[in-house]
PDB file of C-alpha atoms in Angstrom:
ATOM      1  CA  THR A   1     -10.965   0.932  28.189  1.00 45.00           C
ATOM      2  CA  MET A   2      -8.476   3.510  26.885  1.00 42.00           C
ATOM      3  CA  THR A   3      -9.550   7.038  27.746  1.00 44.00           C
ATOM      4  CA  LYS A   4      -9.698   9.729  25.077  1.00 47.00           C
ATOM      5  CA  ASN A   5      -6.761  11.431  26.797  1.00 45.00           C
ATOM      6  CA  ALA A   6      -4.473   8.412  26.331  1.00 47.00           C
ATOM      7  CA  ASN A   7      -2.071   9.193  23.482  1.00 53.00           C
ATOM      8  CA  SER A   8      -0.277   5.881  23.790  1.00 64.00           C
ATOM      9  CA  SER A   9      -1.479   2.939  25.871  1.00 88.00           C
ATOM     10  CA  VAL A  10      -1.264  -0.853  26.032  1.00 94.00           C
ATOM     11  CA  ALA A  11      -4.157  -3.017  27.173  1.00 94.00           C
ATOM     12  CA  VAL A  12      -2.356  -6.383  27.519  1.00 95.00           C
ATOM     13  CA  TYR A  13       1.449  -6.657  27.811  1.00 95.00           C
ATOM     14  CA  LEU A  14       2.914 -10.143  27.363  1.00 94.00           C
ATOM     15  CA  THR A  15       6.577 -10.896  27.923  1.00 89.00           C
ATOM     16  CA  GLN A  16       8.798 -13.852  28.825  1.00 83.00           C
ATOM     17  CA  GLU A  17       6.389 -16.825  28.675  1.00 87.00           C
ATOM     18  CA  ALA A  18       3.236 -14.997  29.758  1.00 94.00           C
ATOM     19  CA  THR A  19      -0.072 -16.152  28.248  1.00 94.00           C
ATOM     20  CA  ALA A  20      -3.382 -14.343  27.872  1.00 95.00           C
ATOM     21  CA  ASP A  21      -6.653 -15.972  26.821  1.00 95.00           C
ATOM     22  CA  GLY A  22      -8.827 -13.328  25.184  1.00 93.00           C
ATOM     23  CA  THR A  23     -11.986 -15.445  25.168  1.00 93.00           C
ATOM     24  CA  GLY A  24     -14.869 -13.233  26.258  1.00 92.00           C
ATOM     25  CA  ALA A  25     -12.610 -10.200  26.709  1.00 92.00           C
ATOM     26  CA  VAL A  26     -13.601  -6.715  25.538  1.00 94.00           C
ATOM     27  CA  ILE A  27     -10.796  -4.250  24.814  1.00 95.00           C
ATOM     28  CA  ASN A  28     -11.932  -0.708  24.069  1.00 94.00           C
ATOM     29  CA  LEU A  29      -9.277   1.385  22.352  1.00 94.00           C
ATOM     30  CA  ASN A  30     -10.184   5.056  22.043  1.00 86.00           C
ATOM     31  CA  ASP A  31     -11.211   6.989  18.934  1.00 87.00           C
ATOM     32  CA  LYS A  32      -8.583   9.743  19.248  1.00 86.00           C
ATOM     33  CA  SER A  33      -5.551   8.166  17.562  1.00 91.00           C
ATOM     34  CA  GLN A  34      -4.060   4.869  16.422  1.00 93.00           C
ATOM     35  CA  ASN A  35      -1.363   4.847  19.113  1.00 93.00           C
ATOM     36  CA  GLN A  36      -3.218   2.452  21.412  1.00 96.00           C
ATOM     37  CA  VAL A  37      -2.222  -1.234  21.412  1.00 97.00           C
ATOM     38  CA  ALA A  38      -4.494  -4.097  22.364  1.00 97.00           C
ATOM     39  CA  TYR A  39      -1.776  -6.783  22.739  1.00 97.00           C
ATOM     40  CA  TYR A  40       1.930  -6.014  23.074  1.00 97.00           C
ATOM     41  CA  ILE A  41       4.081  -9.147  22.800  1.00 96.00           C
ATOM     42  CA  LYS A  42       7.767  -9.326  23.651  1.00 90.00           C
ATOM     43  CA  GLY A  43       9.808 -12.503  23.960  1.00 83.00           C
ATOM     44  CA  LYS A  44       7.722 -15.674  24.187  1.00 88.00           C
ATOM     45  CA  GLY A  45       4.393 -14.088  25.072  1.00 92.00           C
ATOM     46  CA  THR A  46       1.322 -15.944  23.803  1.00 94.00           C
ATOM     47  CA  ILE A  47      -2.304 -15.151  23.031  1.00 96.00           C
ATOM     48  CA  SER A  48      -4.373 -18.316  23.379  1.00 94.00           C
ATOM     49  CA  ASN A  49      -7.755 -19.276  21.909  1.00 95.00           C
ATOM     50  CA  SER A  50      -9.106 -15.818  21.033  1.00 95.00           C
ATOM     51  CA  ILE A  51      -8.159 -12.140  20.840  1.00 96.00           C
ATOM     52  CA  GLY A  52     -11.610 -11.189  22.128  1.00 95.00           C
ATOM     53  CA  ASN A  53     -13.637  -8.165  21.080  1.00 95.00           C
ATOM     54  CA  ILE A  54     -11.427  -5.202  20.174  1.00 96.00           C
ATOM     55  CA  ASN A  55     -13.117  -1.862  19.522  1.00 95.00           C
ATOM     56  CA  GLY A  56     -11.803   1.544  18.488  1.00 95.00           C
ATOM     57  CA  TYR A  57      -8.700   2.657  16.584  1.00 96.00           C
ATOM     58  CA  GLY A  58      -5.159   1.442  17.092  1.00 97.00           C
ATOM     59  CA  VAL A  59      -2.870  -1.574  16.817  1.00 97.00           C
ATOM     60  CA  GLY A  60      -4.271  -5.035  17.377  1.00 98.00           C
ATOM     61  CA  VAL A  61      -1.017  -6.910  18.054  1.00 98.00           C
ATOM     62  CA  TYR A  62       2.445  -5.363  18.330  1.00 97.00           C
ATOM     63  CA  LEU A  63       5.161  -8.020  18.025  1.00 97.00           C
ATOM     64  CA  ASP A  64       8.367  -6.525  19.406  1.00 96.00           C
ATOM     65  CA  GLY A  65      11.650  -8.327  18.842  1.00 93.00           C
ATOM     66  CA  THR A  66      13.921  -5.595  20.244  1.00 92.00           C
ATOM     67  CA  ASP A  67      15.832  -5.167  23.498  1.00 88.00           C
ATOM     68  CA  ASN A  68      15.694  -2.181  25.839  1.00 86.00           C
ATOM     69  CA  THR A  69      18.058  -0.208  23.572  1.00 88.00           C
ATOM     70  CA  GLY A  70      15.948  -0.840  20.488  1.00 87.00           C
ATOM     71  CA  ALA A  71      18.418  -3.316  18.976  1.00 90.00           C
ATOM     72  CA  PRO A  72      17.092  -6.616  17.569  1.00 89.00           C
ATOM     73  CA  LEU A  73      16.990  -9.468  20.072  1.00 87.00           C
ATOM     74  CA  LEU A  74      19.347 -12.384  19.505  1.00 87.00           C
ATOM     75  CA  THR A  75      16.443 -14.802  19.987  1.00 88.00           C
ATOM     76  CA  THR A  76      13.644 -14.527  17.458  1.00 92.00           C
ATOM     77  CA  THR A  77      10.243 -13.382  18.708  1.00 93.00           C
ATOM     78  CA  LYS A  78       7.541 -15.528  17.102  1.00 93.00           C
ATOM     79  CA  LEU A  79       3.846 -14.861  16.797  1.00 95.00           C
ATOM     80  CA  ASN A  80       2.007 -17.292  19.050  1.00 94.00           C
ATOM     81  CA  ALA A  81      -1.611 -16.332  18.513  1.00 95.00           C
ATOM     82  CA  PRO A  82      -4.971 -17.542  17.193  1.00 96.00           C
ATOM     83  CA  THR A  83      -6.650 -16.036  14.147  1.00 96.00           C
ATOM     84  CA  LEU A  84      -6.278 -12.253  14.211  1.00 98.00           C
ATOM     85  CA  ASP A  85      -9.853 -11.393  13.242  1.00 97.00           C
ATOM     86  CA  PHE A  86     -10.611  -7.852  14.367  1.00 97.00           C
ATOM     87  CA  VAL A  87     -13.952  -7.705  12.522  1.00 97.00           C
ATOM     88  CA  SER A  88     -16.073 -10.582  13.804  1.00 93.00           C
ATOM     89  CA  GLY A  89     -17.549  -9.814  17.195  1.00 83.00           C
ATOM     90  CA  SER A  90     -16.277  -6.233  17.223  1.00 91.00           C
ATOM     91  CA  THR A  91     -18.845  -3.489  17.646  1.00 90.00           C
ATOM     92  CA  THR A  92     -16.669  -1.218  15.481  1.00 94.00           C
ATOM     93  CA  GLN A  93     -16.043  -4.014  12.943  1.00 95.00           C
ATOM     94  CA  GLY A  94     -12.283  -3.552  12.787  1.00 97.00           C
ATOM     95  CA  LYS A  95     -12.399  -0.002  11.419  1.00 97.00           C
ATOM     96  CA  GLY A  96      -9.149   1.916  11.761  1.00 97.00           C
ATOM     97  CA  ILE A  97      -7.250  -1.091  13.089  1.00 98.00           C
ATOM     98  CA  ILE A  98      -3.650  -1.953  12.206  1.00 98.00           C
ATOM     99  CA  GLY A  99      -3.845  -5.691  12.670  1.00 98.00           C
ATOM    100  CA  LEU A 100      -0.221  -6.666  13.272  1.00 98.00           C
ATOM    101  CA  VAL A 101       2.998  -4.653  13.607  1.00 98.00           C
ATOM    102  CA  LEU A 102       6.418  -6.304  13.347  1.00 98.00           C
ATOM    103  CA  LYS A 103       9.550  -4.692  14.771  1.00 97.00           C
ATOM    104  CA  GLY A 104      12.995  -6.111  15.501  1.00 95.00           C
ATOM    105  CA  ASN A 105      13.847  -9.811  15.253  1.00 96.00           C
ATOM    106  CA  THR A 106      10.470 -11.419  14.560  1.00 97.00           C
ATOM    107  CA  ASP A 107       9.208 -14.460  12.683  1.00 96.00           C
ATOM    108  CA  ILE A 108       5.682 -15.098  11.400  1.00 97.00           C
ATOM    109  CA  SER A 109       6.671 -17.506   8.624  1.00 96.00           C
ATOM    110  CA  SER A 110       4.794 -20.385  10.290  1.00 95.00           C
ATOM    111  CA  TYR A 111       1.740 -18.317  11.260  1.00 96.00           C
ATOM    112  CA  THR A 112      -1.214 -19.281   9.049  1.00 95.00           C
ATOM    113  CA  GLY A 113      -4.158 -17.983  11.098  1.00 96.00           C
ATOM    114  CA  GLY A 114      -4.717 -14.933   8.918  1.00 98.00           C
ATOM    115  CA  ILE A 115      -5.237 -11.240   9.648  1.00 98.00           C
ATOM    116  CA  LYS A 116      -8.574  -9.497   9.109  1.00 98.00           C
ATOM    117  CA  VAL A 117      -9.362  -5.821   9.653  1.00 98.00           C
ATOM    118  CA  GLY A 118     -12.245  -3.579   8.624  1.00 98.00           C
ATOM    119  CA  ASN A 119     -12.587  -0.340   6.672  1.00 98.00           C
ATOM    120  CA  THR A 120     -10.392   2.715   6.727  1.00 98.00           C
ATOM    121  CA  ASP A 121     -12.325   5.392   8.626  1.00 96.00           C
ATOM    122  CA  GLY A 122     -11.315   8.898   7.536  1.00 95.00           C
ATOM    123  CA  ASN A 123      -7.658   9.375   8.483  1.00 95.00           C
ATOM    124  CA  PHE A 124      -7.602   6.168  10.515  1.00 97.00           C
ATOM    125  CA  TYR A 125      -6.271   3.582   8.098  1.00 97.00           C
ATOM    126  CA  ALA A 126      -7.171  -0.078   8.244  1.00 98.00           C
ATOM    127  CA  VAL A 127      -3.954  -2.036   7.679  1.00 98.00           C
ATOM    128  CA  GLY A 128      -3.499  -5.781   7.826  1.00 98.00           C
ATOM    129  CA  LEU A 129       0.250  -6.003   8.433  1.00 98.00           C
ATOM    130  CA  TYR A 130       2.844  -3.263   9.030  1.00 98.00           C
ATOM    131  CA  THR A 131       6.532  -4.170   8.954  1.00 98.00           C
ATOM    132  CA  ASP A 132       9.313  -1.987  10.355  1.00 97.00           C
ATOM    133  CA  SER A 133      12.837  -2.848   9.161  1.00 96.00           C
ATOM    134  CA  GLN A 134      12.043  -6.536   8.632  1.00 97.00           C
ATOM    135  CA  GLY A 135      14.292  -8.885   6.659  1.00 97.00           C
ATOM    136  CA  THR A 136      17.531  -8.187   4.792  1.00 95.00           C
ATOM    137  CA  SER A 137      18.691  -8.257   1.179  1.00 94.00           C
ATOM    138  CA  THR A 138      20.224 -11.693   1.761  1.00 96.00           C
ATOM    139  CA  THR A 139      17.423 -13.058   3.974  1.00 96.00           C
ATOM    140  CA  PRO A 140      14.031 -11.539   3.136  1.00 97.00           C
ATOM    141  CA  LYS A 141      11.332 -11.893   5.787  1.00 97.00           C
ATOM    142  CA  SER A 142       9.055 -14.779   4.784  1.00 98.00           C
ATOM    143  CA  ILE A 143       5.299 -14.149   5.026  1.00 98.00           C
ATOM    144  CA  SER A 144       2.418 -16.244   3.704  1.00 98.00           C
ATOM    145  CA  THR A 145      -0.553 -15.725   6.005  1.00 98.00           C
ATOM    146  CA  ALA A 146      -3.773 -14.444   4.426  1.00 98.00           C
ATOM    147  CA  ILE A 147      -4.586 -10.742   4.842  1.00 98.00           C
ATOM    148  CA  THR A 148      -8.065  -9.205   4.508  1.00 98.00           C
ATOM    149  CA  THR A 149      -9.189  -5.591   4.797  1.00 98.00           C
ATOM    150  CA  GLY A 150     -12.386  -3.683   4.147  1.00 98.00           C
ATOM    151  CA  ALA A 151     -12.930  -0.551   2.061  1.00 98.00           C
ATOM    152  CA  ASN A 152      -9.865   1.623   1.343  1.00 98.00           C
ATOM    153  CA  GLY A 153      -7.675  -0.605   3.459  1.00 98.00           C
ATOM    154  CA  VAL A 154      -4.039  -1.564   2.882  1.00 98.00           C
ATOM    155  CA  GLY A 155      -3.115  -5.219   3.138  1.00 98.00           C
ATOM    156  CA  LEU A 156       0.644  -5.049   3.714  1.00 98.00           C
ATOM    157  CA  ILE A 157       2.905  -2.065   4.414  1.00 98.00           C
ATOM    158  CA  ALA A 158       6.690  -2.444   4.185  1.00 98.00           C
ATOM    159  CA  GLU A 159       8.668   0.420   5.720  1.00 97.00           C
ATOM    160  CA  ASN A 160      12.121   1.400   7.034  1.00 96.00           C
ATOM    161  CA  GLY A 161      14.192  -0.793   4.732  1.00 97.00           C
ATOM    162  CA  SER A 162      12.024  -3.903   5.048  1.00 98.00           C
ATOM    163  CA  ASN A 163      12.816  -6.720   2.637  1.00 98.00           C
ATOM    164  CA  LEU A 164       9.886  -9.119   2.394  1.00 98.00           C
ATOM    165  CA  ALA A 165       9.006 -12.278   0.487  1.00 98.00           C
ATOM    166  CA  TYR A 166       5.234 -12.731   0.383  1.00 98.00           C
ATOM    167  CA  THR A 167       4.716 -16.225  -0.979  1.00 98.00           C
ATOM    168  CA  ASN A 168       1.696 -18.435  -1.705  1.00 98.00           C
ATOM    169  CA  GLY A 169      -0.682 -16.157   0.163  1.00 98.00           C
ATOM    170  CA  THR A 170      -3.955 -14.335  -0.436  1.00 98.00           C
ATOM    171  CA  ILE A 171      -4.554 -10.605   0.021  1.00 98.00           C
ATOM    172  CA  THR A 172      -8.190  -9.470  -0.202  1.00 98.00           C
ATOM    173  CA  ILE A 173      -9.025  -5.772  -0.166  1.00 98.00           C
ATOM    174  CA  GLY A 174     -12.363  -3.930  -0.284  1.00 98.00           C
ATOM    175  CA  ASP A 175     -16.043  -4.188   0.615  1.00 97.00           C
ATOM    176  CA  GLY A 176     -17.426  -4.794  -2.884  1.00 97.00           C
ATOM    177  CA  LYS A 177     -17.879  -1.082  -3.582  1.00 97.00           C
ATOM    178  CA  ASP A 178     -14.519   0.456  -2.711  1.00 98.00           C
ATOM    179  CA  ALA A 179     -11.287  -1.479  -2.926  1.00 98.00           C
ATOM    180  CA  GLY A 180      -7.943  -0.198  -1.621  1.00 98.00           C
ATOM    181  CA  THR A 181      -4.288  -1.193  -1.869  1.00 98.00           C
ATOM    182  CA  GLY A 182      -2.888  -4.682  -1.636  1.00 98.00           C
ATOM    183  CA  ILE A 183       0.736  -3.806  -0.867  1.00 98.00           C
ATOM    184  CA  TYR A 184       2.424  -0.495  -0.043  1.00 98.00           C
ATOM    185  CA  VAL A 185       6.215  -0.453  -0.391  1.00 98.00           C
ATOM    186  CA  GLY A 186       7.441   2.598   1.491  1.00 97.00           C
ATOM    187  CA  ASN A 187      10.742   4.437   1.755  1.00 96.00           C
ATOM    188  CA  ASN A 188      10.442   6.012   5.200  1.00 92.00           C
ATOM    189  CA  GLY A 189      13.326   5.520   7.613  1.00 88.00           C
ATOM    190  CA  THR A 190      14.153   6.760  11.091  1.00 82.00           C
ATOM    191  CA  SER A 191      14.583  10.481  11.811  1.00 77.00           C
ATOM    192  CA  GLY A 192      13.273  11.367   8.377  1.00 81.00           C
ATOM    193  CA  THR A 193      16.076   9.628   6.498  1.00 88.00           C
ATOM    194  CA  PRO A 194      14.804   7.723   3.444  1.00 92.00           C
ATOM    195  CA  ASN A 195      15.190   3.949   3.692  1.00 96.00           C
ATOM    196  CA  PRO A 196      13.566   2.201   0.706  1.00 97.00           C
ATOM    197  CA  SER A 197      11.918  -1.194   1.136  1.00 98.00           C
ATOM    198  CA  LYS A 198      11.538  -4.186  -1.174  1.00 98.00           C
ATOM    199  CA  VAL A 199       8.744  -6.739  -1.555  1.00 98.00           C
ATOM    200  CA  THR A 200       8.865  -9.861  -3.728  1.00 98.00           C
ATOM    201  CA  VAL A 201       5.510 -11.532  -4.443  1.00 98.00           C
ATOM    202  CA  THR A 202       5.194 -15.092  -5.769  1.00 98.00           C
ATOM    203  CA  GLY A 203       2.390 -17.634  -6.013  1.00 98.00           C
ATOM    204  CA  THR A 204      -0.087 -15.172  -4.530  1.00 98.00           C
ATOM    205  CA  THR A 205      -3.652 -14.028  -5.234  1.00 98.00           C
ATOM    206  CA  ILE A 206      -4.559 -10.369  -4.726  1.00 98.00           C
ATOM    207  CA  ASN A 207      -8.316  -9.698  -4.771  1.00 98.00           C
ATOM    208  CA  LEU A 208      -9.399  -6.078  -5.252  1.00 98.00           C
ATOM    209  CA  ASN A 209     -13.077  -6.072  -4.351  1.00 98.00           C
ATOM    210  CA  GLY A 210     -14.416  -2.751  -5.591  1.00 98.00           C
ATOM    211  CA  SER A 211     -13.396   0.276  -7.618  1.00 97.00           C
ATOM    212  CA  ASN A 212     -10.062   2.124  -7.553  1.00 97.00           C
ATOM    213  CA  GLY A 213      -8.097  -0.893  -6.435  1.00 98.00           C
ATOM    214  CA  VAL A 214      -4.301  -1.000  -6.691  1.00 98.00           C
ATOM    215  CA  GLY A 215      -2.327  -4.204  -6.424  1.00 98.00           C
ATOM    216  CA  ALA A 216       0.782  -2.420  -5.145  1.00 98.00           C
ATOM    217  CA  ILE A 217       1.996   1.143  -4.596  1.00 98.00           C
ATOM    218  CA  VAL A 218       5.770   1.574  -4.774  1.00 98.00           C
ATOM    219  CA  THR A 219       7.469   4.735  -3.505  1.00 97.00           C
ATOM    220  CA  THR A 220      10.629   6.394  -4.837  1.00 96.00           C
ATOM    221  CA  ASP A 221      13.686   4.079  -4.800  1.00 96.00           C
ATOM    222  CA  SER A 222      11.647   1.200  -3.344  1.00 97.00           C
ATOM    223  CA  THR A 223      11.156  -2.088  -5.190  1.00 98.00           C
ATOM    224  CA  VAL A 224       8.393  -4.541  -5.969  1.00 98.00           C
ATOM    225  CA  ASN A 225       8.861  -7.767  -7.916  1.00 98.00           C
ATOM    226  CA  ILE A 226       5.614  -9.561  -8.765  1.00 98.00           C
ATOM    227  CA  ASP A 227       6.149 -12.705 -10.800  1.00 97.00           C
ATOM    228  CA  GLY A 228       3.912 -14.534 -13.255  1.00 97.00           C
ATOM    229  CA  THR A 229       2.664 -17.021 -10.666  1.00 98.00           C
ATOM    230  CA  THR A 230       0.700 -14.233  -8.973  1.00 98.00           C
ATOM    231  CA  THR A 231      -2.832 -13.214 -10.018  1.00 98.00           C
ATOM    232  CA  ILE A 232      -4.533  -9.877  -9.387  1.00 98.00           C
ATOM    233  CA  ASN A 233      -8.340 -10.071  -9.582  1.00 98.00           C
ATOM    234  CA  PHE A 234     -10.224  -6.821 -10.263  1.00 98.00           C
ATOM    235  CA  GLU A 235     -13.860  -6.308  -9.282  1.00 98.00           C
ATOM    236  CA  GLY A 236     -13.728  -2.711 -10.544  1.00 98.00           C
ATOM    237  CA  ASP A 237     -11.457  -0.282 -12.384  1.00 98.00           C
ATOM    238  CA  GLY A 238      -7.918  -0.170 -11.080  1.00 98.00           C
ATOM    239  CA  VAL A 239      -4.166  -0.442 -11.513  1.00 98.00           C
ATOM    240  CA  GLY A 240      -1.881  -3.436 -11.124  1.00 98.00           C
ATOM    241  CA  VAL A 241       1.123  -1.500  -9.803  1.00 98.00           C
ATOM    242  CA  TYR A 242       1.449   2.243  -9.240  1.00 98.00           C
ATOM    243  CA  GLY A 243       5.027   3.508  -8.966  1.00 97.00           C
ATOM    244  CA  GLN A 244       6.308   6.911  -7.966  1.00 96.00           C
ATOM    245  CA  LYS A 245       9.179   8.413  -9.920  1.00 94.00           C
ATOM    246  CA  GLY A 246      12.299   6.344  -9.271  1.00 95.00           C
ATOM    247  CA  ALA A 247      10.407   3.253  -8.111  1.00 97.00           C
ATOM    248  CA  HIS A 248      11.724  -0.134  -9.250  1.00 97.00           C
ATOM    249  CA  VAL A 249       8.827  -2.150 -10.617  1.00 97.00           C
ATOM    250  CA  THR A 250       8.588  -5.628 -12.103  1.00 97.00           C
ATOM    251  CA  ASN A 251       4.978  -6.635 -12.678  1.00 98.00           C
ATOM    252  CA  SER A 252       4.474  -9.958 -14.447  1.00 98.00           C
ATOM    253  CA  ALA A 253       1.264 -10.808 -12.594  1.00 98.00           C
ATOM    254  CA  VAL A 254      -1.714 -12.320 -14.375  1.00 98.00           C
ATOM    255  CA  LEU A 255      -4.391  -9.591 -14.470  1.00 98.00           C
ATOM    256  CA  ASN A 256      -7.959 -10.861 -14.290  1.00 98.00           C
ATOM    257  CA  THR A 257      -9.755  -7.664 -15.293  1.00 97.00           C
ATOM    258  CA  LYS A 258     -13.271  -9.107 -15.640  1.00 95.00           C
ATOM    259  CA  GLY A 259     -14.072  -6.436 -18.236  1.00 96.00           C
ATOM    260  CA  HIS A 260     -13.061  -3.486 -16.044  1.00 97.00           C
ATOM    261  CA  SER A 261     -10.715  -0.685 -17.079  1.00 97.00           C
ATOM    262  CA  VAL A 262      -7.334  -1.735 -15.725  1.00 97.00           C
ATOM    263  CA  GLU A 263      -3.759  -0.532 -16.236  1.00 97.00           C
ATOM    264  CA  ARG A 264      -0.975  -3.061 -15.691  1.00 97.00           C
ATOM    265  CA  THR A 265       1.596  -0.531 -14.467  1.00 97.00           C
ATOM    266  CA  ARG A 266       1.478   3.249 -14.015  1.00 96.00           C
ATOM    267  CA  VAL A 267       4.638   5.164 -13.144  1.00 94.00           C
ATOM    268  CA  THR A 268       4.694   8.854 -12.234  1.00 91.00           C
ATOM    269  CA  GLU A 269       6.966  10.949 -14.412  1.00 77.00           C
ATOM    270  CA  GLY A 270       8.694  14.245 -13.678  1.00 46.00           C
TER     271      GLY A 270
END
């Protein structure tokens, strides 16, 4: 159990070839911040069979592919884990959980177990996948695993110059009443320096289950390319892509509005 005074703590640290079986485990993160981590994986660490019951706010799995100086490792750190379901069996139902964080030289291209988190709770956001400086312009980071969040959640966040290719996947957002955001393409860098990200989406289904759903939010100078093989399903009023001034937006997705009031693309002016 993380105490309320713990600003940053790790419950299970896995490095080298260490393995942890979370079957029957209960990990209580606190309700003070989202700086607590249930599983921190570096190198060839593995979670086997189950992640257990994770309660409270924080990061479910932090996959770190950096060395002691913060530089990317030469050897890729892969996600060796079962289904990342932070809702089932959790007394707090995955509220305020950031399911998976990627940093450094990581690879989840072959991971198909899925990521599931609960609702955003006040200022504690529920996020399926957060990427920090992942992929390059010549080699985008390949992701296809399914992502599910509850009300007002965010499926995928790309930050710090991430370049991602989300392909043939499914992103489901909302609890039936309130939706959220499928993809957030940020422009935050280190030390406050802007570093726009890019996300390309192909062959994907984005389900917005509730009102006020947004398929993607794109910040200034960041880029989203959604092609015509992607479908956005609306179960309430919403927007396909919302872009800030200076965002680069291509939105050719099929919009299944189901009779709701939906804008394909909205870009902030001024």
